XYZ file of C-alpha atoms in Angstrom:
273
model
C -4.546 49.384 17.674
C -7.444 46.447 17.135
C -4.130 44.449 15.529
C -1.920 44.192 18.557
C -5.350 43.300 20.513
C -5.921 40.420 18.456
C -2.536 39.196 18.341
C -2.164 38.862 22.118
C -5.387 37.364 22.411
C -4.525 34.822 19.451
C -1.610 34.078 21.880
C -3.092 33.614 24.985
C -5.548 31.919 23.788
C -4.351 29.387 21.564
C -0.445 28.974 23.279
C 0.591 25.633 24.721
C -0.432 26.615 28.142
C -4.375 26.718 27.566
C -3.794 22.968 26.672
C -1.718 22.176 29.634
C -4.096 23.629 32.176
C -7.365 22.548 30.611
C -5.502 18.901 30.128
C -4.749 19.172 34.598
C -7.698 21.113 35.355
C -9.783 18.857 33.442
C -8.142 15.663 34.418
C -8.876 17.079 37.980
C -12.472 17.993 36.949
C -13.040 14.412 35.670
C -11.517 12.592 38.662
C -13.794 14.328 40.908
C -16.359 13.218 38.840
C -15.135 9.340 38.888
C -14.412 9.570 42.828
C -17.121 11.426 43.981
C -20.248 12.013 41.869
C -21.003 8.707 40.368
C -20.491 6.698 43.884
C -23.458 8.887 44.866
C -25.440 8.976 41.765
C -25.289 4.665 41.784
C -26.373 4.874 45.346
C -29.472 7.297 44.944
C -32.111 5.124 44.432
C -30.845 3.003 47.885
C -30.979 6.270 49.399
C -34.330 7.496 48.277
C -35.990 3.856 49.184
C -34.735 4.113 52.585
C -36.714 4.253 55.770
C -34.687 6.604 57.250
C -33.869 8.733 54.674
C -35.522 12.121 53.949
C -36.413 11.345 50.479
C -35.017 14.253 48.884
C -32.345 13.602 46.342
C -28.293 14.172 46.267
C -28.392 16.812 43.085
C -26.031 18.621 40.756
C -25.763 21.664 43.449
C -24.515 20.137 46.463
C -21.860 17.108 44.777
C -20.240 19.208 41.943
C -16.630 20.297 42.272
C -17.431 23.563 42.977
C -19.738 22.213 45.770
C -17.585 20.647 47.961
C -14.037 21.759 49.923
C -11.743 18.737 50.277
C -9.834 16.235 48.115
C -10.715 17.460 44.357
C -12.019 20.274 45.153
C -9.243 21.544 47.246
C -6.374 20.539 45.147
C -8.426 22.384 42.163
C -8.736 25.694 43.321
C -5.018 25.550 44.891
C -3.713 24.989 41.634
C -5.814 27.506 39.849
C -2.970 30.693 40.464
C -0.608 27.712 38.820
C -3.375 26.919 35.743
C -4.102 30.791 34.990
C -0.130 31.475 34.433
C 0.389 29.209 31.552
C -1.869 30.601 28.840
C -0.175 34.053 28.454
C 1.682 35.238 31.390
C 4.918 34.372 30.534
C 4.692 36.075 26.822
C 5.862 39.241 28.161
C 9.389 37.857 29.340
C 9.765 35.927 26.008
C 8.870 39.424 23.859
C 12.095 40.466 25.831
C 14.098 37.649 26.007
C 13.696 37.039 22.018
C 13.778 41.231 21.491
C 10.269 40.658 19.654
C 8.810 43.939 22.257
C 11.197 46.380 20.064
C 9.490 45.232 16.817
C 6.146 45.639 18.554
C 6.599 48.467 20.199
C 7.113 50.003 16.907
C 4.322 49.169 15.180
C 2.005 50.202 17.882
C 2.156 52.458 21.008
C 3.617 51.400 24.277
C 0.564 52.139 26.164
C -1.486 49.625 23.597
C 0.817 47.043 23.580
C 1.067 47.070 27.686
C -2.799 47.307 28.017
C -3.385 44.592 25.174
C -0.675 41.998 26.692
C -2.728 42.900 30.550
C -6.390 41.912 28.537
C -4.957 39.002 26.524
C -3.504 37.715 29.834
C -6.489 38.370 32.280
C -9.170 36.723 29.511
C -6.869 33.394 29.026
C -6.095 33.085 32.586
C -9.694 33.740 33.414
C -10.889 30.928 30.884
C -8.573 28.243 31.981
C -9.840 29.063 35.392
C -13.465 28.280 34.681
C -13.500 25.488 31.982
C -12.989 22.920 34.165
C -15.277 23.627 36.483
C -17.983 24.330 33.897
C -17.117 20.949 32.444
C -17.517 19.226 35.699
C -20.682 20.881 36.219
C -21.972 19.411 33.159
C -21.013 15.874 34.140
C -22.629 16.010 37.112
C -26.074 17.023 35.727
C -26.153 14.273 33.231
C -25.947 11.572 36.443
C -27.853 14.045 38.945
C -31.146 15.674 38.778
C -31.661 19.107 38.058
C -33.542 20.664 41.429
C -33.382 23.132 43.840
C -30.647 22.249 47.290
C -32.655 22.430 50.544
C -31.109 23.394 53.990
C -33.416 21.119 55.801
C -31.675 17.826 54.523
C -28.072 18.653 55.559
C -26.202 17.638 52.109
C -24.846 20.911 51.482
C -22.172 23.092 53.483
C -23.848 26.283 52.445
C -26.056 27.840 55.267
C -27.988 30.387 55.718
C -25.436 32.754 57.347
C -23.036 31.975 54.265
C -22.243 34.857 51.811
C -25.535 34.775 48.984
C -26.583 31.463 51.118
C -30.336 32.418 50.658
C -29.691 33.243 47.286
C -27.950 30.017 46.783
C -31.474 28.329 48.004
C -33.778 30.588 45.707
C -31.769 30.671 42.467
C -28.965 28.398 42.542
C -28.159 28.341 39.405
C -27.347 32.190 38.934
C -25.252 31.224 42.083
C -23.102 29.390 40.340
C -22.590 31.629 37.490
C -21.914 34.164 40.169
C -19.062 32.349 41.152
C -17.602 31.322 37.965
C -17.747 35.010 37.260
C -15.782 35.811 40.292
C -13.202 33.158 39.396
C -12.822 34.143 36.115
C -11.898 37.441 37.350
C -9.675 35.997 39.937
C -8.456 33.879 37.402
C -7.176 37.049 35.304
C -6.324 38.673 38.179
C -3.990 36.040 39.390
C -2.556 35.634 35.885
C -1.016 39.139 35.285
C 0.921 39.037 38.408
C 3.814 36.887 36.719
C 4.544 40.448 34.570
C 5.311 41.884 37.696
C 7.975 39.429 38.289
C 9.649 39.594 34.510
C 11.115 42.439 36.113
C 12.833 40.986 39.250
C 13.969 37.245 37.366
C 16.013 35.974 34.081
C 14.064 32.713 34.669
C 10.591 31.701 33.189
C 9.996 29.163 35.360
C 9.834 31.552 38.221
C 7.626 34.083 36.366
C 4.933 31.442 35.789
C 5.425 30.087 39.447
C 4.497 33.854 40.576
C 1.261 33.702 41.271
C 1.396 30.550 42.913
C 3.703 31.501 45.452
C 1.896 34.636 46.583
C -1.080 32.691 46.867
C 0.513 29.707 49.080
C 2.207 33.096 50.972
C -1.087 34.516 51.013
C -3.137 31.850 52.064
C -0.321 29.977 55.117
C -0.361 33.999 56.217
C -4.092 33.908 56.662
C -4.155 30.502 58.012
C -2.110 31.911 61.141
C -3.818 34.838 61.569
C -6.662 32.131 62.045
C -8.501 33.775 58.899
C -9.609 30.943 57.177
C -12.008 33.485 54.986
C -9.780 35.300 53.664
C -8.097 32.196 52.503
C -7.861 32.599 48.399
C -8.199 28.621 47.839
C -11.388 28.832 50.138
C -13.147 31.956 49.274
C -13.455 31.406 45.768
C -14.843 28.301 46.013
C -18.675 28.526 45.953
C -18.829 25.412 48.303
C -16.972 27.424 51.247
C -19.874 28.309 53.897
C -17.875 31.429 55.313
C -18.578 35.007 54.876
C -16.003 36.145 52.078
C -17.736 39.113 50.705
C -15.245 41.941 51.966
C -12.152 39.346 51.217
C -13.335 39.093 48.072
C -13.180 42.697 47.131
C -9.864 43.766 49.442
C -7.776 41.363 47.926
C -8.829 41.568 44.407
C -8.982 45.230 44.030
C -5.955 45.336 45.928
C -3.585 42.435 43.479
C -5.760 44.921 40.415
C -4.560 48.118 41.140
C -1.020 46.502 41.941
C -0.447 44.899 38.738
C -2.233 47.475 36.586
C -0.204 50.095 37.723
C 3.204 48.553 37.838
C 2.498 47.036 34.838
C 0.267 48.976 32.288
C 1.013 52.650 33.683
C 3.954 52.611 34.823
C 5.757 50.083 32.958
C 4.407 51.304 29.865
C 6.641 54.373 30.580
C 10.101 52.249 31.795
C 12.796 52.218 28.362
C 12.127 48.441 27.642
C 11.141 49.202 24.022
């Protein structure tokens, strides 16, 4: 059983898909960086000399990717559904296409191979989610300092009223981790929703396109409805000031039990072995 765990996760892990998304979401990550970050950091000490200025520095909390909602931050987190597929999602359709499941399913159970491919997806799609924006973070702490955000000087969109906003104030730091956990799990989420589609497509470009489409669908259905919360490429970024706690939870539990079931319990059960 620990065997076909570690192979998946050898896959996912080390397949030509982590590179491609870390080389994007990284080349995003690093452009945001460029564009955005050092432009401020070279204009701090102007700022902080100022007569009109409140004397209380731009910092790594309110000018990081994951700190902001437009240009580089936007296109990151509308890509992520696109960045989490290409790690491992697509190794289910090429076990069938190349008849490798058979094999597989032989030397393990169908219920460990199902549940190990679901893991080795969700971790690798989680990771290539995160990286980037732990990366980023990084680079803007080594030009910014290190200090608490404070509402009163109007640099960051998080208030008050916004989900954890007085926790983001207190203890920003475990704010952000908060976050990257929540994308990481998105991330995963996100990723094992192309397995569902290996069943409805001969086509691996559509299977890895998956969970980008239902999140475009997703979020241009939410955008009518005049929901901008419940907006995936806004509520998982930790710069959005709306209240996204119950969005959070519906639509991830919701995508979980989806793809679980279809997948691991039920499709461990369909005559595909």
């Amino acid at each position: 059983m620990k065997n076909i765990y570690k192979l998946e996760l050898v896959r996912g892990c080390e397949s030509w898909g982590v590179k491609i998304s870390l080389l994007f979401g990284c080349g995003i990550s690093v452009a945001q960086w460029m564009f955005n970050v050092l432009p401020v950091a070279f204009y701090q000490n102007t700022y902080m000399v100022s007569d009109y200025s409140m004397k209380y520095p731009f910092n790594v909390f309110n000018n990081w990717i994951g700190a902001q909602t437009y240009t580089f931050s936007y296109l990151y987190f509308f890509l992520i559904p696109l960045f989490v597929a290409l790690p491992h999602a697509g190794s289910f359709f090429q076990d069938i296409d190349y008849h490798m499941i058979e094999e597989l399913c032989i030397r393990e159970e169908r219920k460990h191979y199902y549940r190990s491919k679901y893991v080795a997806a969700f971790i690798s799609g989680g990771m290539v989610a995160i990286i980037p924006l732990m990366f980023n973070f990084i680079l803007t702490a080594a030009v910014l300092p290190f200090v608490k955000p404070q509402a009163a000087d109007y640099t960051t969109l998080i208030g008050m009223r916004s989900t954890l906003g007085d926790f983001y104030f207190v203890h920003p730091m475990l704010y952000v981790c908060i976050f990257l956990m929540i994308i990481f799990v998105f991330g995963g989420i996100l990723a094992t929703v192309s397995f569902i589609a290996t069943y409805y497509t001969d086509h691996m470009f559509i299977v890895l396109i998956t969970p980008f489409v239902l999140s475009v669908f997703l979020n241009s259905l939410f955008s009518m409805l005049g929901l901008t919360d419940w907006q995936m490429v806004f509520f998982l970024n930790p710069g959005y000031s709306g209240n996204r706690i119950l969005p959070i939870m519906l639509e991830g539990l919701i995508i979980m039990a989806g793809t679980f079931w279809i997948f691991v319990v039920k499709g461990s059960k369909d005559d595909i072995c």
